[in-house]
């Protein structure tokens, strides 16, 4: 069985641990490889490589770092199709969807190519007599990223381009479920001319993460994954004195008002609920239909679901399998629970099999109507192709429902009324808001971050917030006076 290794100090490394985890092709259900699971000593080796690389990388002129970023950007672009196929082979999403993931990751690389501009500080001349003051942004040192299975290329790319461009060195711990893409990325970094040890990959699970969180040489940790893990990573990382950003799970609502373009709303609900088989933190999992919208919208959604092309990621147009058999069974369990608790099952995706791929982890698109907030399918993040429709009598009731939800990652309103849209953007307690846009993932030059239980720590990820996260500010007050001595003054320094 092929062993997927770590990448430390510029080379693939088998590591000391004998623990491994299976990697599957979710379309066939067959194991394709095993991945080494790092033990603490493997993590120490990766961090030591990053520590060793830091002084030289930090001193490398920012324009030279920028040129490496440009070369990396060109290499990712040239290998975009290969990377998309690699993502699809281990994750299961369609190759077209994976190509979108590559493009969205590249946006952050392209943003980081502007690092000379992004690292510029402020300068104020003559704040006092012969005194100037200015700010610098300096790298932190070794920083770590811990990432989820659902975007094995894009989510790590939310982190390392900016971290590395800013002069840090990086240790990535990708998901053990789809680990190969990160190794291919490491090869592309090397080809781009990145010095050994600046970008390292340790494969693994909890023991590797725990070691990164407690390692004294790791200065900052970016985490993206489920809410319970995010909460604990944030607590542990902070307890060890690290700067931590931990992005968690979601339950994203899309409110549809009766005046909306319902054809657009139905198209958007289906695209946003079932794309990537619902395994997106920005997937729409709840449609809140206000007033008369529900009776018209639900049949329109169901009608569109009939035409979805579900199959292996390299053939199907719309939707591939789920990540593992266990996850597929968990999603099926939620659908059983929804029926037991009284939701109206409009389209049932249980038991879907694809000819020739009977062992694949497929689950069909599923639609529930008349879901209520007490039901398990409303309360939990299912992370599968299951869309719930909740009926609300009024717009205020719909907004209140979203604001009461413990998560606050993304949300959308569909309406043709500008005032209603403005009320939504003003009142809604969610970090990323779409107006007639179902998946409002910010562009690379903005920053991504939810509210409430969708994020722990004050920093959103990538964009300007990413530059803040991966640098520390220094403020300098400098005097180059005329050579006139003004005498001793023990009072607190005042300027002016
Ligand atoms: P997960 O929390 O199970 O795993 C995320 C990472 O943490 C992986 O690298 C995993 O190896 C590691 N991990 C898992 N359990 C751990 C533990 N007990 N201690 C330490 N490390 C642990 O998440 P997942 O299943 O890979 O990804 C899906 C989840 O990620 C969903 O909840 C989804 O909403 C969320 N997600 C959020 C965002 C966002 O931007 N907010 C983006 C993508 C995914």
Short mmCIF file of C-alpha atoms and ligand atoms in Angstrom, two decimals:
data_model
loop_
_atom_site.label_atom_id
_atom_site.label_comp_id
_atom_site.label_asym_id
_atom_site.label_seq_id
_atom_site.Cartn_x
_atom_site.Cartn_y
_atom_site.Cartn_z
CA UNK A 1 0.00 0.00 0.00
CA UNK A 2 1.35 3.46 -0.95
CA UNK A 3 2.46 5.45 2.09
CA UNK A 4 1.77 9.19 2.12
CA UNK A 5 4.59 10.82 4.03
CA UNK A 6 5.48 14.10 5.71
CA UNK A 7 7.48 16.88 4.07
CA UNK A 8 10.19 18.24 6.29
CA UNK A 9 13.14 20.51 5.40
CA UNK A 10 12.49 20.23 1.67
CA UNK A 11 12.08 16.46 1.34
CA UNK A 12 9.49 13.75 1.83
CA UNK A 13 10.09 12.08 5.20
CA UNK A 14 8.70 8.80 6.42
CA UNK A 15 8.76 9.82 10.09
CA UNK A 16 9.32 7.79 13.23
CA UNK A 17 5.74 6.79 13.90
CA UNK A 18 4.39 3.43 12.79
CA UNK A 19 0.76 4.55 13.14
CA UNK A 20 -1.12 5.02 9.87
CA UNK A 21 -4.63 5.83 8.70
CA UNK A 22 -6.36 4.61 5.51
CA UNK A 23 -7.05 6.99 2.62
CA UNK A 24 -9.96 6.10 0.33
CA UNK A 25 -11.29 6.81 -3.11
CA UNK A 26 -14.79 7.76 -1.91
CA UNK A 27 -16.30 6.94 -5.32
CA UNK A 28 -15.27 3.28 -5.24
CA UNK A 29 -14.99 2.88 -1.48
CA UNK A 30 -11.57 1.31 -1.97
CA UNK A 31 -8.50 2.19 0.05
CA UNK A 32 -5.88 3.81 -2.19
CA UNK A 33 -3.11 4.64 0.28
CA UNK A 34 -2.25 4.98 3.90
CA UNK A 35 -1.00 8.10 5.55
CA UNK A 36 1.60 8.20 8.31
CA UNK A 37 0.30 9.70 11.55
CA UNK A 38 3.01 11.79 13.16
CA UNK A 39 4.08 11.23 16.71
CA UNK A 40 5.36 14.18 18.76
CA UNK A 41 8.96 13.52 17.70
CA UNK A 42 7.95 13.95 14.02
CA UNK A 43 6.29 17.26 14.83
CA UNK A 44 9.43 18.34 16.71
CA UNK A 45 11.50 17.56 13.62
CA UNK A 46 9.24 19.69 11.40
CA UNK A 47 9.24 22.57 13.87
CA UNK A 48 13.04 22.33 14.18
CA UNK A 49 13.32 22.61 10.38
CA UNK A 50 11.07 25.68 10.44
CA UNK A 51 13.05 27.21 13.32
CA UNK A 52 16.30 26.68 11.41
CA UNK A 53 14.92 28.25 8.23
CA UNK A 54 13.41 31.30 9.92
CA UNK A 55 16.41 33.65 10.41
CA UNK A 56 17.48 33.52 6.76
CA UNK A 57 13.93 33.67 5.42
CA UNK A 58 13.08 36.61 7.64
CA UNK A 59 16.16 38.48 6.39
CA UNK A 60 15.41 37.71 2.73
CA UNK A 61 14.38 41.01 1.12
CA UNK A 62 10.65 41.27 0.69
CA UNK A 63 10.98 41.74 -3.07
CA UNK A 64 12.84 38.43 -3.33
CA UNK A 65 10.19 36.70 -1.25
CA UNK A 66 7.60 38.25 -3.53
CA UNK A 67 9.27 36.81 -6.63
CA UNK A 68 9.07 33.31 -5.15
CA UNK A 69 5.36 33.93 -4.49
CA UNK A 70 4.89 34.92 -8.14
CA UNK A 71 6.65 31.75 -9.32
CA UNK A 72 4.54 29.64 -6.95
CA UNK A 73 1.42 31.34 -8.31
CA UNK A 74 2.44 30.48 -11.88
CA UNK A 75 3.17 26.86 -10.95
CA UNK A 76 -0.18 26.38 -9.20
CA UNK A 77 -1.89 27.89 -12.24
CA UNK A 78 0.03 25.59 -14.61
CA UNK A 79 -0.85 22.54 -12.48
CA UNK A 80 -4.41 23.57 -11.68
CA UNK A 81 -6.03 20.63 -13.46
CA UNK A 82 -3.68 18.10 -11.87
CA UNK A 83 -4.33 19.59 -8.41
CA UNK A 84 -8.09 19.55 -8.97
CA UNK A 85 -7.93 15.85 -9.90
CA UNK A 86 -5.84 15.10 -6.83
CA UNK A 87 -8.39 16.84 -4.62
CA UNK A 88 -11.27 15.01 -6.29
CA UNK A 89 -9.59 11.59 -6.03
CA UNK A 90 -9.32 11.71 -2.22
CA UNK A 91 -12.20 14.04 -1.32
CA UNK A 92 -14.77 12.85 -3.86
CA UNK A 93 -16.02 16.28 -5.04
CA UNK A 94 -16.42 16.77 -8.77
CA UNK A 95 -13.34 17.82 -10.71
CA UNK A 96 -15.17 20.99 -11.76
CA UNK A 97 -15.88 21.89 -8.15
CA UNK A 98 -12.26 21.10 -7.20
CA UNK A 99 -11.09 23.41 -10.01
CA UNK A 100 -13.14 26.15 -8.34
CA UNK A 101 -11.36 25.36 -5.08
CA UNK A 102 -7.98 25.85 -6.81
CA UNK A 103 -9.10 29.21 -8.21
CA UNK A 104 -10.34 30.45 -4.84
CA UNK A 105 -7.09 29.35 -3.17
CA UNK A 106 -5.07 31.11 -5.85
CA UNK A 107 -6.83 34.36 -4.99
CA UNK A 108 -5.03 34.35 -1.65
CA UNK A 109 -1.68 33.57 -3.32
CA UNK A 110 -2.29 36.49 -5.67
CA UNK A 111 -3.13 38.74 -2.74
CA UNK A 112 0.09 37.66 -1.00
CA UNK A 113 2.07 38.55 -4.14
CA UNK A 114 1.42 42.15 -3.08
CA UNK A 115 3.31 41.64 0.18
CA UNK A 116 5.73 44.58 -0.22
CA UNK A 117 2.74 46.89 -0.25
CA UNK A 118 0.91 44.98 2.49
CA UNK A 119 3.82 45.20 4.92
CA UNK A 120 4.16 48.96 4.61
CA UNK A 121 3.86 50.78 7.90
CA UNK A 122 2.75 54.27 8.91
CA UNK A 123 5.10 57.22 9.25
CA UNK A 124 4.44 60.51 11.02
CA UNK A 125 7.06 63.19 10.76
CA UNK A 126 7.78 65.78 13.44
CA UNK A 127 5.39 64.44 16.10
CA UNK A 128 7.56 66.44 18.46
CA UNK A 129 10.55 68.59 17.86
CA UNK A 130 12.93 66.52 15.73
CA UNK A 131 10.94 63.36 16.56
CA UNK A 132 9.38 61.05 14.00
CA UNK A 133 7.29 57.95 14.67
CA UNK A 134 6.59 54.96 12.47
CA UNK A 135 5.38 51.38 12.52
CA UNK A 136 6.92 48.15 11.28
CA UNK A 137 5.27 44.79 10.68
CA UNK A 138 7.52 41.88 11.53
CA UNK A 139 6.98 38.12 11.20
CA UNK A 140 6.22 35.99 14.23
CA UNK A 141 8.54 33.04 13.57
CA UNK A 142 7.22 29.50 13.19
CA UNK A 143 3.46 29.34 12.62
CA UNK A 144 1.24 26.28 12.21
CA UNK A 145 -1.93 25.52 10.24
CA UNK A 146 -4.39 22.71 11.01
CA UNK A 147 -6.95 22.17 8.29
CA UNK A 148 -10.17 20.21 7.55
CA UNK A 149 -10.89 17.58 4.93
CA UNK A 150 -13.44 19.52 2.92
CA UNK A 151 -11.07 21.92 1.14
CA UNK A 152 -7.71 20.14 1.17
CA UNK A 153 -6.14 22.73 -1.15
CA UNK A 154 -8.03 25.98 -0.57
CA UNK A 155 -8.19 26.18 3.22
CA UNK A 156 -4.41 25.65 3.72
CA UNK A 157 -4.01 28.32 1.01
CA UNK A 158 -5.99 30.71 3.20
CA UNK A 159 -2.99 30.52 5.54
CA UNK A 160 0.50 29.79 4.22
CA UNK A 161 0.81 32.23 1.28
CA UNK A 162 0.42 35.24 3.57
CA UNK A 163 2.33 33.68 6.47
CA UNK A 164 5.30 32.81 4.25
CA UNK A 165 5.25 36.05 2.26
CA UNK A 166 5.35 37.98 5.55
CA UNK A 167 8.58 36.17 6.49
CA UNK A 168 7.33 33.38 8.75
CA UNK A 169 8.08 29.70 8.37
CA UNK A 170 5.17 27.28 8.30
CA UNK A 171 4.17 23.81 9.50
CA UNK A 172 0.94 22.48 7.97
CA UNK A 173 -1.04 19.61 9.49
CA UNK A 174 -3.62 18.74 6.81
CA UNK A 175 -6.60 16.46 7.26
CA UNK A 176 -5.58 12.82 7.41
CA UNK A 177 -8.57 12.00 5.20
CA UNK A 178 -7.18 13.67 2.04
CA UNK A 179 -3.49 14.35 2.66
CA UNK A 180 -1.86 14.07 -0.80
CA UNK A 181 -2.58 17.55 -2.16
CA UNK A 182 -0.43 19.23 0.50
CA UNK A 183 2.59 17.16 -0.53
CA UNK A 184 2.16 18.15 -4.17
CA UNK A 185 1.93 21.77 -3.04
CA UNK A 186 5.19 21.32 -1.09
CA UNK A 187 6.87 20.14 -4.30
CA UNK A 188 5.58 23.20 -6.15
CA UNK A 189 6.93 25.48 -3.43
CA UNK A 190 10.35 23.82 -3.79
CA UNK A 191 10.20 24.23 -7.57
CA UNK A 192 9.36 27.91 -7.06
CA UNK A 193 12.62 28.32 -5.15
CA UNK A 194 11.34 28.43 -1.57
CA UNK A 195 14.24 27.53 0.75
CA UNK A 196 14.04 24.20 2.55
CA UNK A 197 12.28 24.33 5.90
CA UNK A 198 10.10 27.36 5.15
CA UNK A 199 7.09 25.16 4.29
CA UNK A 200 6.72 21.79 6.05
CA UNK A 201 3.90 19.26 6.19
CA UNK A 202 3.26 16.86 9.06
CA UNK A 203 0.54 14.33 8.49
CA UNK A 204 -1.38 13.21 11.51
CA UNK A 205 -4.27 13.42 13.92
CA UNK A 206 -4.79 14.56 17.51
CA UNK A 207 -1.32 13.71 18.89
CA UNK A 208 0.32 15.80 16.15
CA UNK A 209 -2.07 18.68 16.77
CA UNK A 210 -1.54 18.51 20.52
CA UNK A 211 2.22 18.71 20.08
CA UNK A 212 1.92 21.73 17.75
CA UNK A 213 -0.28 23.47 20.31
CA UNK A 214 2.17 23.00 23.17
CA UNK A 215 5.45 23.33 21.25
CA UNK A 216 7.36 26.30 22.67
CA UNK A 217 8.73 27.33 19.26
CA UNK A 218 5.32 27.59 17.56
CA UNK A 219 4.19 31.21 17.84
CA UNK A 220 0.76 31.12 16.22
CA UNK A 221 -1.82 28.54 15.17
CA UNK A 222 -4.52 28.84 12.52
CA UNK A 223 -7.20 26.17 12.76
CA UNK A 224 -10.18 25.47 10.53
CA UNK A 225 -12.53 22.59 11.32
CA UNK A 226 -15.55 21.62 13.39
CA UNK A 227 -16.77 23.77 16.27
CA UNK A 228 -16.00 21.41 19.19
CA UNK A 229 -12.42 20.94 18.00
CA UNK A 230 -12.03 24.67 17.24
CA UNK A 231 -13.18 25.55 20.73
CA UNK A 232 -10.68 23.20 22.35
CA UNK A 233 -7.81 24.20 20.03
CA UNK A 234 -8.41 27.83 20.89
CA UNK A 235 -8.41 27.14 24.64
CA UNK A 236 -5.31 24.94 24.56
CA UNK A 237 -3.33 27.17 22.19
CA UNK A 238 -4.09 30.27 24.25
CA UNK A 239 -3.18 28.44 27.45
CA UNK A 240 0.23 27.83 25.87
CA UNK A 241 0.62 31.51 25.10
CA UNK A 242 0.06 31.33 21.36
CA UNK A 243 -1.80 33.61 19.03
CA UNK A 244 -4.72 31.44 17.84
CA UNK A 245 -7.47 31.80 15.28
CA UNK A 246 -9.89 28.87 15.19
CA UNK A 247 -12.68 28.79 12.63
CA UNK A 248 -15.47 26.33 13.35
CA UNK A 249 -18.60 24.84 11.85
CA UNK A 250 -21.80 26.38 10.61
CA UNK A 251 -25.51 26.23 9.99
CA UNK A 252 -26.13 28.72 7.22
CA UNK A 253 -29.62 30.11 6.66
CA UNK A 254 -31.02 31.55 3.48
CA UNK A 255 -34.11 33.70 4.00
CA UNK A 256 -36.45 33.92 1.03
CA UNK A 257 -39.05 36.70 1.04
CA UNK A 258 -42.24 36.41 -1.01
CA UNK A 259 -41.17 39.22 -3.35
CA UNK A 260 -37.90 37.49 -4.32
CA UNK A 261 -37.11 36.16 -7.76
CA UNK A 262 -38.09 32.63 -6.75
CA UNK A 263 -36.51 31.02 -9.81
CA UNK A 264 -33.17 32.55 -8.77
CA UNK A 265 -33.79 31.58 -5.14
CA UNK A 266 -34.53 27.95 -6.08
CA UNK A 267 -31.45 27.72 -8.33
CA UNK A 268 -29.33 29.23 -5.56
CA UNK A 269 -30.71 26.99 -2.81
CA UNK A 270 -29.99 23.85 -4.83
CA UNK A 271 -26.48 25.00 -5.84
CA UNK A 272 -25.55 26.09 -2.33
CA UNK A 273 -27.07 23.11 -0.50
CA UNK A 274 -25.84 20.26 -2.68
CA UNK A 275 -22.57 21.52 -4.18
CA UNK A 276 -19.68 19.41 -2.85
CA UNK A 277 -22.41 17.15 -1.40
CA UNK A 278 -23.05 19.76 1.29
CA UNK A 279 -19.53 19.35 2.69
CA UNK A 280 -18.86 23.09 2.75
CA UNK A 281 -18.79 25.32 5.80
CA UNK A 282 -20.63 27.92 3.71
CA UNK A 283 -23.23 25.48 2.32
CA UNK A 284 -26.83 26.56 2.79
CA UNK A 285 -28.41 23.98 5.09
CA UNK A 286 -31.58 25.88 6.04
CA UNK A 287 -33.96 27.82 3.81
CA UNK A 288 -36.28 30.06 5.81
CA UNK A 289 -39.30 30.65 3.60
CA UNK A 290 -41.32 33.66 4.68
CA UNK A 291 -45.10 33.80 4.26
CA UNK A 292 -46.35 32.63 0.88
CA UNK A 293 -42.82 31.98 -0.47
CA UNK A 294 -42.68 28.42 0.94
CA UNK A 295 -45.58 26.87 -0.98
CA UNK A 296 -44.13 28.08 -4.26
CA UNK A 297 -40.44 27.54 -3.50
CA UNK A 298 -40.40 23.97 -2.16
CA UNK A 299 -41.74 22.35 -5.38
CA UNK A 300 -39.30 24.46 -7.42
CA UNK A 301 -36.36 23.19 -5.36
CA UNK A 302 -37.59 19.59 -5.56
CA UNK A 303 -38.00 19.87 -9.33
CA UNK A 304 -34.40 21.04 -9.78
CA UNK A 305 -33.08 18.24 -7.55
CA UNK A 306 -34.42 15.62 -9.94
CA UNK A 307 -31.95 16.72 -12.60
CA UNK A 308 -28.78 16.63 -10.51
CA UNK A 309 -26.04 14.44 -11.92
CA UNK A 310 -24.56 12.46 -9.01
CA UNK A 311 -21.60 10.12 -9.49
CA UNK A 312 -17.82 9.75 -9.26
CA UNK A 313 -16.03 13.09 -9.09
CA UNK A 314 -14.22 12.64 -12.40
CA UNK A 315 -17.47 11.95 -14.32
CA UNK A 316 -20.42 13.57 -12.61
CA UNK A 317 -21.29 17.16 -13.32
CA UNK A 318 -22.96 18.10 -10.04
CA UNK A 319 -22.21 16.00 -7.00
CA UNK A 320 -19.83 13.28 -5.83
CA UNK A 321 -19.81 10.98 -2.81
CA UNK A 322 -19.25 11.84 0.83
CA UNK A 323 -15.81 11.60 2.39
CA UNK A 324 -16.13 8.27 4.28
CA UNK A 325 -18.55 5.41 4.81
CA UNK A 326 -18.96 6.42 8.48
CA UNK A 327 -19.88 9.96 7.49
CA UNK A 328 -22.38 8.70 4.91
CA UNK A 329 -24.01 6.52 7.59
CA UNK A 330 -24.08 9.45 10.00
CA UNK A 331 -25.88 11.60 7.43
CA UNK A 332 -28.37 8.77 6.84
CA UNK A 333 -28.92 8.62 10.61
CA UNK A 334 -29.85 12.30 10.60
CA UNK A 335 -32.40 11.74 7.86
CA UNK A 336 -33.95 8.87 9.87
CA UNK A 337 -34.09 11.20 12.86
CA UNK A 338 -35.73 13.98 10.84
CA UNK A 339 -38.51 11.59 9.79
CA UNK A 340 -38.96 10.33 13.37
CA UNK A 341 -39.19 13.88 14.69
CA UNK A 342 -41.93 14.81 12.24
CA UNK A 343 -40.26 16.78 9.43
CA UNK A 344 -41.80 16.32 5.98
CA UNK A 345 -39.39 14.36 3.77
CA UNK A 346 -39.88 15.76 0.24
CA UNK A 347 -36.89 14.15 -1.48
CA UNK A 348 -35.18 11.13 0.11
CA UNK A 349 -31.49 10.57 -0.74
CA UNK A 350 -31.06 7.45 1.39
CA UNK A 351 -30.01 4.24 -0.31
CA UNK A 352 -28.68 5.86 -3.48
CA UNK A 353 -26.34 3.57 -5.42
CA UNK A 354 -24.45 4.38 -8.58
CA UNK A 355 -24.06 1.62 -11.21
CA UNK A 356 -20.52 0.28 -11.14
CA UNK A 357 -19.78 2.16 -7.89
CA UNK A 358 -21.95 0.23 -5.46
CA UNK A 359 -19.35 0.45 -2.67
CA UNK A 360 -18.89 4.23 -3.04
CA UNK A 361 -19.92 6.58 -0.23
CA UNK A 362 -22.82 8.14 -2.12
CA UNK A 363 -25.80 9.83 -0.55
CA UNK A 364 -28.51 11.43 -2.64
CA UNK A 365 -29.69 15.04 -2.34
CA UNK A 366 -32.34 15.22 0.38
CA UNK A 367 -35.00 17.83 1.11
CA UNK A 368 -37.07 18.31 4.26
CA UNK A 369 -39.95 20.76 4.58
CA UNK A 370 -41.65 22.09 7.72
CA UNK A 371 -38.57 21.63 9.87
CA UNK A 372 -38.77 23.31 13.29
CA UNK A 373 -35.93 24.70 15.41
CA UNK A 374 -36.31 21.97 18.05
CA UNK A 375 -35.55 19.17 15.58
CA UNK A 376 -32.11 17.52 15.56
CA UNK A 377 -31.72 18.10 11.82
CA UNK A 378 -32.06 21.84 12.49
CA UNK A 379 -29.84 21.97 15.57
CA UNK A 380 -26.83 19.92 14.36
CA UNK A 381 -24.40 20.57 11.54
CA UNK A 382 -25.07 17.58 9.27
CA UNK A 383 -22.37 18.40 6.68
CA UNK A 384 -24.08 16.43 3.95
CA UNK A 385 -26.56 16.98 1.09
CA UNK A 386 -29.56 17.60 3.35
CA UNK A 387 -31.53 20.84 3.06
CA UNK A 388 -34.16 21.83 5.61
CA UNK A 389 -36.94 24.29 4.87
CA UNK A 390 -38.30 26.17 7.89
CA UNK A 391 -41.49 28.20 7.44
CA UNK A 392 -41.72 31.65 9.05
CA UNK A 393 -44.81 33.86 9.15
CA UNK A 394 -42.92 37.15 9.10
CA UNK A 395 -39.56 38.59 8.10
CA UNK A 396 -38.84 39.60 11.71
CA UNK A 397 -39.45 36.01 12.82
CA UNK A 398 -36.99 34.78 10.15
CA UNK A 399 -34.29 37.23 11.24
CA UNK A 400 -34.84 36.31 14.86
CA UNK A 401 -34.37 32.61 13.99
CA UNK A 402 -30.99 33.30 12.34
CA UNK A 403 -29.86 35.51 15.21
CA UNK A 404 -30.83 32.90 17.81
CA UNK A 405 -28.77 30.22 16.09
CA UNK A 406 -25.47 29.57 17.89
CA UNK A 407 -23.52 29.61 14.61
CA UNK A 408 -22.89 32.71 12.52
CA UNK A 409 -20.73 31.81 9.54
CA UNK A 410 -22.69 32.75 6.41
CA UNK A 411 -26.23 33.75 5.56
CA UNK A 412 -28.23 35.14 2.66
CA UNK A 413 -31.44 36.95 1.92
CA UNK A 414 -33.33 36.71 -1.35
CA UNK A 415 -35.54 39.71 -2.05
CA UNK A 416 -36.13 42.44 -4.60
CA UNK A 417 -36.77 45.01 -1.88
CA UNK A 418 -33.72 47.19 -1.16
CA UNK A 419 -35.04 48.23 2.22
CA UNK A 420 -35.53 44.62 3.26
CA UNK A 421 -31.99 43.82 2.13
CA UNK A 422 -30.58 46.76 4.06
CA UNK A 423 -32.45 45.72 7.20
CA UNK A 424 -30.92 42.27 6.80
CA UNK A 425 -27.31 43.43 6.47
CA UNK A 426 -27.80 45.77 9.43
CA UNK A 427 -29.54 43.43 11.86
CA UNK A 428 -28.25 39.97 11.08
CA UNK A 429 -25.73 38.53 13.54
CA UNK A 430 -23.61 36.63 11.08
CA UNK A 431 -20.12 37.42 9.77
CA UNK A 432 -20.62 36.91 6.02
CA UNK A 433 -23.79 38.11 4.35
CA UNK A 434 -25.16 37.50 0.86
CA UNK A 435 -27.86 39.61 -0.77
CA UNK A 436 -29.29 37.46 -3.56
CA UNK A 437 -25.94 35.59 -3.32
CA UNK A 438 -26.16 32.25 -1.52
CA UNK A 439 -22.48 31.57 -0.67
CA UNK A 440 -20.87 34.88 0.24
CA UNK A 441 -17.24 33.74 0.53
CA UNK A 442 -15.20 36.97 0.47
CA UNK A 443 -12.65 37.55 -2.28
CA UNK A 444 -8.96 37.12 -1.42
CA UNK A 445 -8.47 40.83 -0.75
CA UNK A 446 -11.21 40.84 1.92
CA UNK A 447 -11.14 38.51 4.92
CA UNK A 448 -13.17 35.42 5.80
CA UNK A 449 -14.67 34.93 9.22
CA UNK A 450 -17.94 34.04 10.87
CA UNK A 451 -19.33 35.17 14.21
CA UNK A 452 -20.46 33.35 17.36
CA UNK A 453 -19.58 29.62 17.47
CA UNK A 454 -18.17 29.78 13.94
CA UNK A 455 -14.96 31.44 15.12
CA UNK A 456 -12.83 31.56 18.25
CA UNK A 457 -10.28 34.33 18.51
CA UNK A 458 -10.41 37.87 17.21
CA UNK A 459 -8.92 37.38 13.75
CA UNK A 460 -10.70 36.55 10.54
CA UNK A 461 -8.59 34.64 8.04
CA UNK A 462 -6.72 35.77 4.88
CA UNK A 463 -6.86 39.20 3.26
CA UNK A 464 -5.87 42.17 5.46
CA UNK A 465 -6.81 40.22 8.62
CA UNK A 466 -4.33 37.53 7.54
CA UNK A 467 -1.54 40.08 7.29
CA UNK A 468 -2.40 41.26 10.81
CA UNK A 469 -2.51 37.71 12.14
CA UNK A 470 0.87 36.68 10.72
CA UNK A 471 2.76 39.83 11.70
CA UNK A 472 3.35 41.71 14.89
CA UNK A 473 3.44 45.45 14.92
CA UNK A 474 6.31 47.48 16.25
CA UNK A 475 6.08 51.20 16.78
CA UNK A 476 9.25 53.28 16.73
CA UNK A 477 9.74 56.79 18.05
CA UNK A 478 13.00 58.20 16.76
CA UNK A 479 14.96 61.37 17.36
CA UNK A 480 17.89 62.55 15.34
CA UNK A 481 18.29 65.91 17.03
CA UNK A 482 20.51 68.78 16.32
CA UNK A 483 23.38 68.19 18.68
CA UNK A 484 21.86 70.27 21.47
CA UNK A 485 21.48 68.64 24.90
CA UNK A 486 18.18 69.55 26.55
CA UNK A 487 18.89 68.23 30.06
CA UNK A 488 17.43 65.46 32.27
CA UNK A 489 13.60 65.33 32.67
CA UNK A 490 12.05 62.61 34.88
CA UNK A 491 8.45 63.45 33.87
CA UNK A 492 6.48 61.00 31.68
CA UNK A 493 7.44 61.57 28.05
CA UNK A 494 5.15 64.11 26.40
CA UNK A 495 5.49 65.17 22.84
CA UNK A 496 4.82 68.48 21.29
P1 LIG B 1 -12.44 18.28 12.18
O1 LIG B 1 -12.65 19.29 13.24
O2 LIG B 1 -12.82 16.87 12.45
O3 LIG B 1 -10.87 18.25 11.75
C1 LIG B 1 -10.18 19.42 11.43
C2 LIG B 1 -8.69 19.18 11.72
O4 LIG B 1 -8.52 18.94 13.11
C3 LIG B 1 -8.10 17.99 11.00
O5 LIG B 1 -6.81 18.32 10.59
C4 LIG B 1 -8.11 16.90 12.07
O6 LIG B 1 -7.05 15.97 11.90
C5 LIG B 1 -7.92 17.68 13.35
N1 LIG B 1 -8.61 17.10 14.50
C6 LIG B 1 -9.77 16.38 14.50
N2 LIG B 1 -10.13 16.06 15.75
C7 LIG B 1 -9.19 16.59 16.57
C8 LIG B 1 -9.00 16.59 17.98
N3 LIG B 1 -9.87 15.99 18.79
N4 LIG B 1 -7.93 17.23 18.48
C9 LIG B 1 -7.06 17.85 17.66
N5 LIG B 1 -7.17 17.87 16.32
C10 LIG B 1 -8.22 17.24 15.77
O7 LIG B 1 -13.17 18.84 10.87
P2 LIG B 1 -13.37 18.10 9.47
O8 LIG B 1 -14.37 17.02 9.63
O9 LIG B 1 -12.07 17.77 8.85
O10 LIG B 1 -13.99 19.30 8.61
C11 LIG B 1 -15.34 19.62 8.60
C12 LIG B 1 -15.66 20.72 9.60
O11 LIG B 1 -14.87 21.88 9.33
C13 LIG B 1 -17.10 21.20 9.51
O12 LIG B 1 -17.58 21.41 10.82
C14 LIG B 1 -17.01 22.50 8.74
O13 LIG B 1 -18.06 23.40 8.97
C15 LIG B 1 -15.72 23.03 9.25
N6 LIG B 1 -15.14 24.00 8.33
C16 LIG B 1 -15.16 25.31 8.70
C17 LIG B 1 -14.64 26.26 7.84
C18 LIG B 1 -14.66 27.71 8.21
O14 LIG B 1 -14.03 28.48 7.52
N7 LIG B 1 -15.31 28.13 9.27
C19 LIG B 1 -14.08 25.89 6.61
C20 LIG B 1 -14.07 24.55 6.28
C21 LIG B 1 -14.59 23.60 7.16
#
